[in-house]
GROMACS .gro file of C-alpha atoms in nm:
model
  294
    1MET     CA    1  -1.596   1.105   8.245
    2ALA     CA    2  -1.764   1.140   7.909
    3ILE     CA    3  -1.570   1.055   7.610
    4LYS     CA    4  -1.615   1.299   7.321
    5THR     CA    5  -1.660   1.149   6.982
    6LEU     CA    6  -1.580   1.332   6.664
    7PRO     CA    7  -1.835   1.359   6.386
    8PRO     CA    8  -1.808   1.112   6.104
    9GLN     CA    9  -1.678   1.393   5.876
   10ALA     CA   10  -1.385   1.458   6.110
   11THR     CA   11  -1.276   1.095   6.124
   12ARG     CA   12  -1.253   1.046   5.744
   13PRO     CA   13  -0.911   1.089   5.602
   14ARG     CA   14  -0.877   1.396   5.387
   15HIS     CA   15  -0.746   1.323   5.044
   16HIS     CA   16  -0.519   1.586   4.910
   17VAL     CA   17  -0.641   1.702   4.580
   18ARG     CA   18  -0.354   1.803   4.355
   19PRO     CA   19  -0.414   2.100   4.135
   20ALA     CA   20  -0.440   2.035   3.778
   21ALA     CA   21  -0.101   2.056   3.618
   22ARG     CA   22  -0.062   2.342   3.371
   23ARG     CA   23   0.041   2.250   3.024
   24GLY     CA   24   0.356   2.432   2.959
   25MET     CA   25   0.488   2.555   2.632
   26PRO     CA   26   0.607   2.272   2.389
   27LYS     CA   27   0.982   2.217   2.379
   28LEU     CA   28   1.180   2.363   2.091
   29LYS     CA   29   1.264   2.017   1.968
   30THR     CA   30   0.897   1.926   1.949
   31VAL     CA   31   0.809   2.230   1.760
   32LEU     CA   32   1.098   2.181   1.509
   33VAL     CA   33   0.999   1.821   1.451
   34ALA     CA   34   0.634   1.913   1.399
   35ALA     CA   35   0.717   2.203   1.160
   36ALA     CA   36   0.940   1.975   0.960
   37ALA     CA   37   0.668   1.718   0.942
   38TYR     CA   38   0.419   1.970   0.806
   39VAL     CA   39   0.670   2.085   0.554
   40VAL     CA   40   0.734   1.740   0.433
   41ALA     CA   41   0.347   1.668   0.424
   42PHE     CA   42   0.305   1.990   0.222
   43VAL     CA   43   0.569   1.895  -0.028
   44PHE     CA   44   0.414   1.552  -0.091
   45LEU     CA   45   0.060   1.666  -0.100
   46PHE     CA   46   0.097   1.987  -0.310
   47PRO     CA   47   0.119   1.792  -0.643
   48TYR     CA   48  -0.197   1.616  -0.569
   49VAL     CA   49  -0.371   1.947  -0.493
   50VAL     CA   50  -0.246   2.094  -0.817
   51MET     CA   51  -0.369   1.779  -0.999
   52LEU     CA   52  -0.708   1.806  -0.840
   53LEU     CA   53  -0.750   2.173  -0.928
   54THR     CA   54  -0.627   2.120  -1.287
   55SER     CA   55  -0.885   1.841  -1.332
   56LEU     CA   56  -1.159   2.090  -1.243
   57ARG     CA   57  -1.049   2.360  -1.496
   58SER     CA   58  -1.185   2.420  -1.849
   59GLN     CA   59  -0.978   2.392  -2.159
   60GLU     CA   60  -0.967   2.770  -2.187
   61SER     CA   61  -0.853   2.825  -1.836
   62LEU     CA   62  -0.559   2.586  -1.836
   63ARG     CA   63  -0.307   2.875  -1.914
   64GLU     CA   64  -0.438   3.101  -1.651
   65VAL     CA   65  -0.186   3.228  -1.396
   66SER     CA   66  -0.433   3.202  -1.096
   67PHE     CA   67  -0.394   2.919  -0.870
   68TRP     CA   68  -0.762   2.862  -0.804
   69PRO     CA   69  -0.978   2.809  -1.125
   70LYS     CA   70  -1.224   3.083  -1.198
   71GLU     CA   71  -1.479   2.827  -1.319
   72TRP     CA   72  -1.518   2.485  -1.166
   73VAL     CA   73  -1.588   2.223  -1.433
   74TRP     CA   74  -1.707   1.913  -1.242
   75SER     CA   75  -1.805   1.758  -1.572
   76ASN     CA   76  -1.446   1.654  -1.623
   77LEU     CA   77  -1.473   1.388  -1.351
   78ALA     CA   78  -1.802   1.263  -1.518
   79ASN     CA   79  -1.619   1.232  -1.853
   80PHE     CA   80  -1.411   0.960  -1.696
   81TRP     CA   81  -1.698   0.730  -1.690
   82ALA     CA   82  -1.853   0.842  -2.012
   83GLY     CA   83  -1.525   0.791  -2.196
   84GLY     CA   84  -1.526   0.415  -2.111
   85LEU     CA   85  -1.236   0.429  -1.863
   86ALA     CA   86  -1.447   0.263  -1.611
   87GLY     CA   87  -1.365  -0.065  -1.785
   88ASN     CA   88  -0.991   0.007  -1.762
   89LEU     CA   89  -1.033   0.079  -1.391
   90TRP     CA   90  -1.181  -0.259  -1.341
   91VAL     CA   91  -0.903  -0.425  -1.541
   92THR     CA   92  -0.648  -0.254  -1.299
   93LEU     CA   93  -0.849  -0.379  -0.996
   94LYS     CA   94  -0.836  -0.739  -1.129
   95VAL     CA   95  -0.464  -0.713  -1.215
   96ALA     CA   96  -0.365  -0.564  -0.890
   97GLY     CA   97  -0.596  -0.795  -0.689
   98GLY     CA   98  -0.497  -1.110  -0.871
   99SER     CA   99  -0.124  -1.026  -0.838
  100THR     CA  100  -0.164  -0.976  -0.471
  101VAL     CA  101  -0.350  -1.307  -0.420
  102LEU     CA  102  -0.093  -1.493  -0.624
  103VAL     CA  103   0.205  -1.335  -0.428
  104LEU     CA  104   0.040  -1.421  -0.088
  105LEU     CA  105  -0.035  -1.782  -0.202
  106VAL     CA  106   0.325  -1.847  -0.296
  107ALA     CA  107   0.508  -1.628  -0.050
  108LEU     CA  108   0.328  -1.752   0.272
  109PRO     CA  109   0.434  -2.125   0.246
  110ALA     CA  110   0.777  -2.039   0.117
  111ALA     CA  111   0.847  -1.788   0.397
  112TYR     CA  112   0.703  -2.013   0.663
  113TYR     CA  113   0.895  -2.321   0.555
  114SER     CA  114   1.224  -2.135   0.529
  115ALA     CA  115   1.173  -1.965   0.877
  116ARG     CA  116   1.083  -2.288   1.053
  117HIS     CA  117   1.320  -2.547   0.894
  118ASP     CA  118   1.700  -2.529   0.874
  119PHE     CA  119   1.725  -2.720   0.549
  120ARG     CA  120   2.036  -2.748   0.337
  121GLY     CA  121   2.074  -2.453   0.096
  122ARG     CA  122   1.841  -2.230   0.310
  123THR     CA  123   2.077  -1.933   0.300
  124ALA     CA  124   2.138  -1.978  -0.066
  125PHE     CA  125   1.768  -1.984  -0.133
  126LEU     CA  126   1.712  -1.670   0.057
  127ILE     CA  127   2.002  -1.494  -0.124
  128LEU     CA  128   1.868  -1.614  -0.456
  129VAL     CA  129   1.522  -1.457  -0.366
  130LEU     CA  130   1.690  -1.135  -0.285
  131ILE     CA  131   1.883  -1.144  -0.615
  132THR     CA  132   1.568  -1.160  -0.812
  133GLN     CA  133   1.465  -0.827  -0.655
  134MET     CA  134   1.742  -0.663  -0.836
  135PHE     CA  135   1.593  -0.738  -1.179
  136GLN     CA  136   1.345  -0.491  -1.320
  137PRO     CA  137   1.074  -0.564  -1.575
  138THR     CA  138   1.202  -0.297  -1.806
  139ALA     CA  139   1.541  -0.475  -1.846
  140MET     CA  140   1.366  -0.799  -1.928
  141LEU     CA  141   1.092  -0.664  -2.147
  142VAL     CA  142   1.188  -0.834  -2.477
  143GLY     CA  143   1.227  -1.173  -2.317
  144ILE     CA  144   0.896  -1.136  -2.129
  145TYR     CA  145   0.706  -1.038  -2.445
  146ARG     CA  146   0.859  -1.332  -2.641
  147GLU     CA  147   0.778  -1.584  -2.369
  148PHE     CA  148   0.418  -1.478  -2.340
  149PHE     CA  149   0.381  -1.459  -2.714
  150GLN     CA  150   0.482  -1.824  -2.745
  151PHE     CA  151   0.224  -1.925  -2.484
  152GLY     CA  152  -0.037  -1.714  -2.650
  153LEU     CA  153  -0.091  -1.484  -2.347
  154VAL     CA  154  -0.019  -1.149  -2.510
  155ASP     CA  155  -0.305  -0.902  -2.462
  156SER     CA  156  -0.432  -1.103  -2.166
  157ILE     CA  157  -0.484  -1.002  -1.807
  158TRP     CA  158  -0.325  -1.321  -1.688
  159SER     CA  159   0.002  -1.215  -1.833
  160LEU     CA  160  -0.007  -0.896  -1.631
  161ILE     CA  161  -0.104  -1.084  -1.311
  162LEU     CA  162   0.189  -1.333  -1.359
  163VAL     CA  163   0.447  -1.061  -1.430
  164ASN     CA  164   0.344  -0.839  -1.142
  165GLY     CA  165   0.319  -1.129  -0.906
  166GLY     CA  166   0.654  -1.268  -1.003
  167PHE     CA  167   0.839  -0.931  -0.958
  168ASN     CA  168   0.688  -0.862  -0.620
  169LEU     CA  169   0.730  -1.217  -0.488
  170ALA     CA  170   1.086  -1.150  -0.349
  171PHE     CA  171   0.983  -0.863  -0.119
  172ALA     CA  172   0.688  -1.057   0.020
  173VAL     CA  173   0.908  -1.364   0.091
  174TRP     CA  174   1.166  -1.171   0.274
  175ILE     CA  175   0.937  -0.957   0.498
  176LEU     CA  176   0.724  -1.266   0.583
  177ASN     CA  177   1.024  -1.483   0.659
  178ALA     CA  178   1.141  -1.219   0.907
  179TYR     CA  179   0.798  -1.218   1.072
  180PHE     CA  180   0.757  -1.592   1.099
  181ALA     CA  181   1.118  -1.627   1.233
  182SER     CA  182   1.037  -1.374   1.505
  183ILE     CA  183   0.735  -1.575   1.639
  184PRO     CA  184   0.854  -1.826   1.911
  185ARG     CA  185   0.817  -2.183   1.821
  186GLU     CA  186   0.692  -2.267   2.166
  187LEU     CA  187   0.357  -2.117   2.072
  188GLU     CA  188   0.304  -2.356   1.788
  189GLU     CA  189   0.432  -2.642   2.016
  190ALA     CA  190   0.165  -2.552   2.260
  191ALA     CA  191  -0.092  -2.558   1.986
  192PHE     CA  192   0.025  -2.907   1.899
  193ILE     CA  193  -0.033  -3.029   2.246
  194ASP     CA  194  -0.382  -2.902   2.233
  195GLY     CA  195  -0.451  -3.120   1.942
  196ASN     CA  196  -0.388  -2.880   1.645
  197GLY     CA  197  -0.192  -3.003   1.349
  198ARG     CA  198   0.067  -2.807   1.147
  199PHE     CA  199  -0.196  -2.620   0.945
  200GLY     CA  200  -0.413  -2.560   1.248
  201ALA     CA  201  -0.123  -2.398   1.442
  202LEU     CA  202  -0.040  -2.196   1.134
  203PHE     CA  203  -0.385  -2.056   1.073
  204ARG     CA  204  -0.481  -2.016   1.445
  205ILE     CA  205  -0.157  -1.900   1.604
  206THR     CA  206   0.117  -1.798   1.360
  207LEU     CA  207  -0.080  -1.615   1.084
  208PRO     CA  208  -0.273  -1.389   1.332
  209LEU     CA  209   0.062  -1.279   1.498
  210ALA     CA  210   0.218  -1.230   1.162
  211MET     CA  211  -0.070  -1.035   1.023
  212PRO     CA  212   0.115  -0.694   1.021
  213GLY     CA  213   0.373  -0.844   0.792
  214VAL     CA  214   0.099  -0.998   0.573
  215ILE     CA  215  -0.067  -0.666   0.542
  216THR     CA  216   0.256  -0.496   0.456
  217ALA     CA  217   0.328  -0.738   0.176
  218LEU     CA  218  -0.027  -0.704   0.055
  219ILE     CA  219  -0.033  -0.323   0.036
  220PHE     CA  220   0.310  -0.302  -0.121
  221THR     CA  221   0.227  -0.565  -0.389
  222PHE     CA  222  -0.111  -0.405  -0.454
  223ILE     CA  223   0.031  -0.059  -0.506
  224ALA     CA  224   0.318  -0.184  -0.720
  225ALA     CA  225   0.082  -0.379  -0.952
  226TRP     CA  226  -0.160  -0.078  -0.953
  227ASN     CA  227   0.104   0.167  -1.084
  228GLU     CA  228   0.279  -0.061  -1.327
  229PHE     CA  229   0.294   0.085  -1.675
  230VAL     CA  230   0.576  -0.034  -1.898
  231VAL     CA  231   0.492  -0.412  -1.905
  232ALA     CA  232   0.124  -0.340  -1.940
  233LEU     CA  233   0.190  -0.109  -2.235
  234THR     CA  234   0.391  -0.373  -2.397
  235LEU     CA  235   0.178  -0.680  -2.335
  236THR     CA  236  -0.163  -0.525  -2.405
  237THR     CA  237  -0.283  -0.404  -2.740
  238THR     CA  238  -0.669  -0.373  -2.733
  239PRO     CA  239  -0.799  -0.063  -2.529
  240GLU     CA  240  -1.045  -0.290  -2.336
  241ASN     CA  241  -0.776  -0.509  -2.201
  242GLN     CA  242  -0.543  -0.221  -2.088
  243PRO     CA  243  -0.518  -0.122  -1.725
  244LEU     CA  244  -0.589   0.238  -1.631
  245THR     CA  245  -0.223   0.355  -1.634
  246VAL     CA  246  -0.202   0.274  -2.008
  247ALA     CA  247  -0.553   0.398  -2.088
  248LEU     CA  248  -0.468   0.743  -1.940
  249ASN     CA  249  -0.178   0.768  -2.178
  250SER     CA  250  -0.436   0.811  -2.456
  251PHE     CA  251  -0.490   1.173  -2.337
  252ILE     CA  252  -0.132   1.252  -2.434
  253GLY     CA  253  -0.131   1.340  -2.807
  254GLN     CA  254   0.153   1.420  -3.051
  255TYR     CA  255   0.083   1.793  -3.047
  256GLN     CA  256  -0.130   1.847  -2.734
  257VAL     CA  257  -0.217   1.714  -2.405
  258ASP     CA  258  -0.572   1.695  -2.259
  259TRP     CA  259  -0.457   1.801  -1.919
  260GLN     CA  260  -0.786   1.842  -1.754
  261ASN     CA  261  -0.919   1.483  -1.845
  262LEU     CA  262  -0.578   1.339  -1.784
  263PHE     CA  263  -0.568   1.476  -1.423
  264ALA     CA  264  -0.940   1.394  -1.371
  265GLY     CA  265  -0.860   1.022  -1.454
  266SER     CA  266  -0.550   1.045  -1.227
  267VAL     CA  267  -0.758   1.174  -0.946
  268ILE     CA  268  -1.002   0.889  -0.969
  269ALA     CA  269  -0.719   0.630  -1.016
  270THR     CA  270  -0.565   0.735  -0.673
  271ILE     CA  271  -0.894   0.704  -0.480
  272PRO     CA  272  -0.891   0.326  -0.443
  273VAL     CA  273  -0.539   0.318  -0.318
  274ILE     CA  274  -0.599   0.596  -0.068
  275ILE     CA  275  -0.902   0.410   0.068
  276LEU     CA  276  -0.717   0.082   0.086
  277PHE     CA  277  -0.423   0.250   0.267
  278ALA     CA  278  -0.648   0.435   0.508
  279LEU     CA  279  -0.825   0.116   0.610
  280ILE     CA  280  -0.515  -0.076   0.688
  281GLU     CA  281  -0.271   0.205   0.777
  282ARG     CA  282  -0.223   0.093   1.135
  283LYS     CA  283  -0.122  -0.258   1.034
  284VAL     CA  284   0.119  -0.113   0.765
  285VAL     CA  285   0.287   0.106   1.028
  286GLY     CA  286   0.308  -0.187   1.259
  287GLY     CA  287   0.456  -0.399   0.994
  288LEU     CA  288   0.723  -0.152   0.904
  289THR     CA  289   0.825  -0.065   1.260
  290ALA     CA  290   0.806  -0.416   1.418
  291GLY     CA  291   1.119  -0.512   1.581
  292SER     CA  292   1.260  -0.160   1.603
  293ILE     CA  293   1.153  -0.109   1.966
  294LYS     CA  294   1.215  -0.383   2.226
   0.00000   0.00000   0.00000
């Protein structure tokens, strides 16, 4: 009796192909949250749009009712460099960058030591650091000026770096202390077994894991030093040593305000911060939300 064999195609198992799932309509909650997000984004971005459009108007068209300028004056942005404000922008970069480096150099060892060692007075030290965050430079302006005047640091970039670094140090210590405390000590102990010392374990294991916190402290210190105005106005006297926030104040006169040039300088002043934040935005979001989801 002959045995019938099935063709190879018939012996293969047939895989059931599921039809592509149709994307249904978004839920009402999702639509409301997205709409609220767009409204909030519009509220925050609208002043910047107005600032940009005003910076491209002519002096005669500042009082026009129309939202869009009838004549686009791109030379207002070029006047920023022709007016010598590029030097003030460089001063702002040096002050913000120097303050950020100073804060990280002091905050990293302080936060690491306080997170890894239960020394006597540790809680009091952290509370004291937090208390310093309550003081504002404006309330201590007279004492700050007198102190730097006695040391001969008035009208100096170093005075601005020291003040901005000092007033942003508490935030950096607190956020870095929380990050270092969240990293298990067993990871560093494993690095010790592999032959690494304390500094080797710190730079190879702990710092890479705490990088979101470092980036968060960096960006907030940089932005705070970049936007500082009152101390810079008090401690600097010569125009070439003034940061951009103080130099832009020269467009505000006693009887009139040079709005188009003021807003043109403000637009250029926001570009470096936007670029920096765009480059490290993911790290900042991770630094702010770390520990919220487990």
